[in-house]
Short mmCIF file of C-alpha atoms in Angstrom, two decimals:
data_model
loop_
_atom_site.label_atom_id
_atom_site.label_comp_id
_atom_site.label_asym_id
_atom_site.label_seq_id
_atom_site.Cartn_x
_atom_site.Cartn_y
_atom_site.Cartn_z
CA UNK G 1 -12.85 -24.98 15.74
CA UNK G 2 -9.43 -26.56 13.88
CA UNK G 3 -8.10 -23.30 11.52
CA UNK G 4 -5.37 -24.63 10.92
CA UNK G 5 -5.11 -27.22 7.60
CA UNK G 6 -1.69 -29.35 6.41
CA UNK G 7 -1.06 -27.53 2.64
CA UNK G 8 -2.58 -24.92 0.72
CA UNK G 9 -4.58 -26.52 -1.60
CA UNK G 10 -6.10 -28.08 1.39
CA UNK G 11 -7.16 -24.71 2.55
CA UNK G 12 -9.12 -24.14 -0.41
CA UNK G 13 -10.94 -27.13 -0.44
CA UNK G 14 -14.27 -26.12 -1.16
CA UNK G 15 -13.71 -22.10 -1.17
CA UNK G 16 -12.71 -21.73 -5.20
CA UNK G 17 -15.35 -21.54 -8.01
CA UNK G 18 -15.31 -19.86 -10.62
CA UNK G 19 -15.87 -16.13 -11.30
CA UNK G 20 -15.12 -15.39 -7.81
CA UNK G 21 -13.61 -11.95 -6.85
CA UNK G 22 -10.60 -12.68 -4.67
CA UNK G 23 -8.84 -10.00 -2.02
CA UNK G 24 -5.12 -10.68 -2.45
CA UNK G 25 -2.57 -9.09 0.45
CA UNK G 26 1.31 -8.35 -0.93
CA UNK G 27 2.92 -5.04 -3.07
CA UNK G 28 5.05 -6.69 -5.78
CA UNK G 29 6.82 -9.74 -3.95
CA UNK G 30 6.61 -8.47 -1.11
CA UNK G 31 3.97 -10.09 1.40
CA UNK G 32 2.33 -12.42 -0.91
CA UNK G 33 0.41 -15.59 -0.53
CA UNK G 34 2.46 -17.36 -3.10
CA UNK G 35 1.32 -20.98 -1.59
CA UNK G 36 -2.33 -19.97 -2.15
CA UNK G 37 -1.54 -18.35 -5.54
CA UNK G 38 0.07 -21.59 -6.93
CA UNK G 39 -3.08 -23.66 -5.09
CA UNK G 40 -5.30 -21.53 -7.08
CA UNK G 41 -3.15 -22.24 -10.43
CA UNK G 42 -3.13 -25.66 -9.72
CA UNK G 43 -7.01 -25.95 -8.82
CA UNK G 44 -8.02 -24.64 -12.74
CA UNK G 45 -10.41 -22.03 -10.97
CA UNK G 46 -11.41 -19.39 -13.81
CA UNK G 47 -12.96 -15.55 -14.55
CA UNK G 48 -11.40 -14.70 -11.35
CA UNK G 49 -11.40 -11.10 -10.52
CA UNK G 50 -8.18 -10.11 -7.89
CA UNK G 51 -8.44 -7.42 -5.81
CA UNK G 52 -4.33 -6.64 -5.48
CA UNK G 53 -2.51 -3.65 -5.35
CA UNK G 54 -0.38 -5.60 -8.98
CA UNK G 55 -0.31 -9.17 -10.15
CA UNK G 56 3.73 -9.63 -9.09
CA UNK G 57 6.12 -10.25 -12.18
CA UNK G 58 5.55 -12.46 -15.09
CA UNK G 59 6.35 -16.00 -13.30
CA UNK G 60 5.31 -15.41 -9.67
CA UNK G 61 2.41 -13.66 -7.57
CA UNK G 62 -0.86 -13.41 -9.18
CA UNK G 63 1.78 -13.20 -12.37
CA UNK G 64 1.15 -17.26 -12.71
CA UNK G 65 -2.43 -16.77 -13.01
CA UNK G 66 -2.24 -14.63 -15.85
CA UNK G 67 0.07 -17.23 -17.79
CA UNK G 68 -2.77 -19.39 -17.62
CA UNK G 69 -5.45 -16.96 -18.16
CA UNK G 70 -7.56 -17.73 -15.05
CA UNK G 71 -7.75 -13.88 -14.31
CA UNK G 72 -10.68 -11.87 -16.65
CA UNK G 73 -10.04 -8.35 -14.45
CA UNK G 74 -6.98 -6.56 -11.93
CA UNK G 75 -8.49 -4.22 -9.72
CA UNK G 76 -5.14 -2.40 -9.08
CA UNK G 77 -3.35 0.56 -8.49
CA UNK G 78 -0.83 0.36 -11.36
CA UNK G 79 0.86 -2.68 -13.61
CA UNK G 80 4.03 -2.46 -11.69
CA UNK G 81 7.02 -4.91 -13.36
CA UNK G 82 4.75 -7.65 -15.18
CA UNK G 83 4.66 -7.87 -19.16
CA UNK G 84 2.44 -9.95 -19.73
CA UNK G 85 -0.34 -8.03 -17.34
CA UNK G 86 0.76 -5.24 -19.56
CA UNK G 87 0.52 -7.05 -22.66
CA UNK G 88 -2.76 -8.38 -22.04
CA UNK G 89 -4.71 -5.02 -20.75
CA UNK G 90 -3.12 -3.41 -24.01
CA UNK G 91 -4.74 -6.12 -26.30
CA UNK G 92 -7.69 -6.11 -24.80
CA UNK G 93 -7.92 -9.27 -23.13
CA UNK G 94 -7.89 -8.58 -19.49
CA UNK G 95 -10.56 -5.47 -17.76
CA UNK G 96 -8.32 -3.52 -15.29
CA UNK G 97 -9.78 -1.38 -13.00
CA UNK G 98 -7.30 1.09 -11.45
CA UNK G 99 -7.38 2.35 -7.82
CA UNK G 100 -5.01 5.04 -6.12
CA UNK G 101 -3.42 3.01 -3.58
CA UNK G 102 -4.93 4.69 -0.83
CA UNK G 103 -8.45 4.52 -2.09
CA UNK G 104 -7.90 0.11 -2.99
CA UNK G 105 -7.00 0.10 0.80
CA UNK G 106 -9.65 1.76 2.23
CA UNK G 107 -12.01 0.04 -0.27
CA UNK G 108 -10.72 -3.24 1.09
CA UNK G 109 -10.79 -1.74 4.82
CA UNK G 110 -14.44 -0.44 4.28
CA UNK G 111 -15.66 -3.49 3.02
CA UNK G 112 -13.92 -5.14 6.19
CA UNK G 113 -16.15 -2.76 8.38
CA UNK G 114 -19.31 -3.54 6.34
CA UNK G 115 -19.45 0.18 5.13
CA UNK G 116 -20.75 -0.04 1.41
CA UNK G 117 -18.65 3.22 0.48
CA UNK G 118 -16.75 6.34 1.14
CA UNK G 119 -16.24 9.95 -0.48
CA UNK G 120 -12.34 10.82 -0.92
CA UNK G 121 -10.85 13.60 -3.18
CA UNK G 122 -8.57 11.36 -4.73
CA UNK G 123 -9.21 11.17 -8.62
CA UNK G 124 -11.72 13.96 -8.63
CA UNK G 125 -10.80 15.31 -11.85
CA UNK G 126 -9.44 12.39 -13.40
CA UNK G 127 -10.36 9.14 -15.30
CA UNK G 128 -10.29 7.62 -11.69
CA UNK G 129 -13.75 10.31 -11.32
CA UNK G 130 -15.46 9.17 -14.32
CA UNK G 131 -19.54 7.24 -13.81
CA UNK G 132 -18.53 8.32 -9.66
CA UNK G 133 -21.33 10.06 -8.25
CA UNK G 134 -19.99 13.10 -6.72
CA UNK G 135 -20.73 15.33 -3.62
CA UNK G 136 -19.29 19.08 -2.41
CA UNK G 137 -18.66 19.74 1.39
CA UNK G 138 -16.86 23.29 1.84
CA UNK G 139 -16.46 23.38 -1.60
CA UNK G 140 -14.51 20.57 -2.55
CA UNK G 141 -15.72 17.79 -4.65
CA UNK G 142 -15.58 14.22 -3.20
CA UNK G 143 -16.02 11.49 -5.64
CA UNK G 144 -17.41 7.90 -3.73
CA UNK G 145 -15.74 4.74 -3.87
CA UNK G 146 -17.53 1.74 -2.93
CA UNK G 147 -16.17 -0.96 -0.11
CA UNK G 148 -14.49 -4.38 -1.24
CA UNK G 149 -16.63 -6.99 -0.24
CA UNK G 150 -14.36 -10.30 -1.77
CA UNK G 151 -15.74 -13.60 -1.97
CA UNK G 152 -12.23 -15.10 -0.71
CA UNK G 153 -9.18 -12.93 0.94
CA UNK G 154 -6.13 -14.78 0.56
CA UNK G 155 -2.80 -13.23 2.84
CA UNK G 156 0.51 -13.62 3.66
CA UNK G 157 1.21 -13.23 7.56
CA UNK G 158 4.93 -13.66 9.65
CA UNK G 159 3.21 -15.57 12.72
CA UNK G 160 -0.01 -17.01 14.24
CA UNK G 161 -1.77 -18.70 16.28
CA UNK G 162 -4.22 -21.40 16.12
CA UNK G 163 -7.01 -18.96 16.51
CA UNK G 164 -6.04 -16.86 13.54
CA UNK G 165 -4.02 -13.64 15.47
CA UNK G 166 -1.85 -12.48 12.88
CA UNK G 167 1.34 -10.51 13.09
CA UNK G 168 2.75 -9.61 9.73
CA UNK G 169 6.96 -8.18 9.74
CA UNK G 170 8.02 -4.76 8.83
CA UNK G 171 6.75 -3.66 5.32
CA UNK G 172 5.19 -7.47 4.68
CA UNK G 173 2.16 -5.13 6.27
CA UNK G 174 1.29 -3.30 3.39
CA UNK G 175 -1.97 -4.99 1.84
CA UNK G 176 -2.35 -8.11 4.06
CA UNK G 177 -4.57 -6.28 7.04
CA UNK G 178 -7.28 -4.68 4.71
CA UNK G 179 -7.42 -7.51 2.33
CA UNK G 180 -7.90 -10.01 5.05
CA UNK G 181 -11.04 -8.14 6.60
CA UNK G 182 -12.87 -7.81 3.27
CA UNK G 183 -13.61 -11.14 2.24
CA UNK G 184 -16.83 -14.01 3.46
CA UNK G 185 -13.48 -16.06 3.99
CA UNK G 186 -10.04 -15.44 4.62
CA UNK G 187 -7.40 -17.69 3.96
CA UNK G 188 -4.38 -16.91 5.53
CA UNK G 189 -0.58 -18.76 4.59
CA UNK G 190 2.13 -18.23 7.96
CA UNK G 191 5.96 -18.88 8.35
CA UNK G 192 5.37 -20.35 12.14
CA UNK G 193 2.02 -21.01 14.13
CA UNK G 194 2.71 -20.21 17.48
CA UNK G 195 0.78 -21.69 20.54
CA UNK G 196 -1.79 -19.88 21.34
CA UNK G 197 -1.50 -17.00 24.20
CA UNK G 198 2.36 -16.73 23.32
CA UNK G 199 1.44 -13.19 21.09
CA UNK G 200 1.33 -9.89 22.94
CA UNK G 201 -2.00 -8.73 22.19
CA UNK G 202 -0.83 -5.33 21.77
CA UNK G 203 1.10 -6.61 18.73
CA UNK G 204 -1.50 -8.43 16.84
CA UNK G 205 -2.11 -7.03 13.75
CA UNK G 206 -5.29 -8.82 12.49
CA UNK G 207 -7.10 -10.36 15.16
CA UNK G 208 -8.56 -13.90 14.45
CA UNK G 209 -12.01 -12.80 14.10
CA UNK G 210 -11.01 -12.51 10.66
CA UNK G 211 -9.15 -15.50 10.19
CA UNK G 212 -11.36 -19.04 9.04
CA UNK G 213 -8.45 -21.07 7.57
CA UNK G 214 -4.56 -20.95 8.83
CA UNK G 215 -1.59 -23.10 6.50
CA UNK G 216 2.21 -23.31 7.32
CA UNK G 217 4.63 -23.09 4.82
CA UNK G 218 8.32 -22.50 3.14
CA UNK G 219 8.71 -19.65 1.12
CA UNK G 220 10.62 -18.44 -1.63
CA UNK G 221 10.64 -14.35 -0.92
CA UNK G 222 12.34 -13.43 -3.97
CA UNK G 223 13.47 -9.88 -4.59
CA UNK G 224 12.08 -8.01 -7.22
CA UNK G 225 13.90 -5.33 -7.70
CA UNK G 226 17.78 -6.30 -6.18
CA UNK G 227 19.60 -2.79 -6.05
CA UNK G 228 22.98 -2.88 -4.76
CA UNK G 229 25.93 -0.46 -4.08
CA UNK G 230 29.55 -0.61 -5.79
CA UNK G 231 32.14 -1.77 -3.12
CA UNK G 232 34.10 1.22 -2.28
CA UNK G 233 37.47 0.80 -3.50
CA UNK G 234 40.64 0.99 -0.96
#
């Protein structure tokens, strides 16, 4: 079986449709299909829900997508540095349904492992809590969270091979793993595609199980926040 396709909008030929919730890997600009994002731009596909810790900045990540308004609802932890996400959510033109970080991950995981939910402490108490059903072990109230099952993940890894083993580098992690095991097809974009055997199987991070549709490409990797230090002076 060929995973591996020439572009991105080749890889996903036949996957988009409209009103499909998509699993999105990345925190910020860091780790994000940006090939796939601009192939969904490009491909008109509408009343998409994302699944993604936040929608980039304004003109990049899932940020695009919400210029065009092809996105009716974030499922996200927080809003992070985009105004127009912001903007929108305020007026009342885009749902948002916030996760803690931890409990969007394990959502994603959970729905990677084909369980259907979880009970975590996190939110109990808050917003996060309210329509949750709600259990007490020991005492403590658990509020459940159901799994992520995505119609499409979409992911950002460093290497592969041509069966799909993924490694991802350093803190390009993050997202990718969960979001790639929760959806009926994963979609994943690589800087190099390495023959296959070449990976130390103790390093792979997502094994190709996972994995139905591989693309190579250059990427930008912007910095969204660029922090530097005075020079020190003589």
């Amino acid at each position: 079986m060929n995973k591996i396709y020439p572009n991105a909008s080749a890889a996903l030929d036949g996957v988009l449709h409209d009103g499909m919730l998509i699993a999105a890997g990345g925190f910020g600009l860091c780790g994000i299909p940006e090939l796939l994002l601009a192939a969904i731009r490009d491909a008109g596909t509408k009343d998409l829900t994302f699944a993604s810790n936040n929608a980039g900045v304004d003109d990049f990540g899932i940020g695009i997508l919400l210029q065009t308004r092809q996105v009716r609802k974030m499922i996200s932890s927080y809003v992070g540095e985009n105004a127009e996400f912001m903007r929108q959510y305020l007026a009342g033109e885009l749902e948002l349904e916030f996760n803690p970080q931890g409990t969007l991950a394990e959502r994603m995981r959970a729905g990677g492992c084909g369980i259907p939910g979880f009970y975590t402490k996190t939110g109990v108490g808050t917003v996060i809590a309210e329509g949750k059903d709600v259990k007490t072990w020991d005492g403590q109230d658990y509020i459940l969270e159901q799994g992520i099952f995505a119609d499409l993940s979409i992911i950002k890894a460093w290497k592969a091979d041509d069966t799909g083993n993924l490694i991802f580098r350093k803190t390009a992690r993050n997202f990718n793993p969960p979001a790639g095991m929760c959806g009926k097809i994963c979609v994943v974009e690589v800087e190099e595609i390495v023959p296959r055997g070449t990976l130390d199987p103790d390093s792979i991070h997502l094994p190709g199980i996972y994995v139905h549709r591989i693309v190579q490409g250059d990427h930008e990797k912007r910095i969204e926040q660029r922090t530097v230090r005075q020079k020190e002076t003589a």
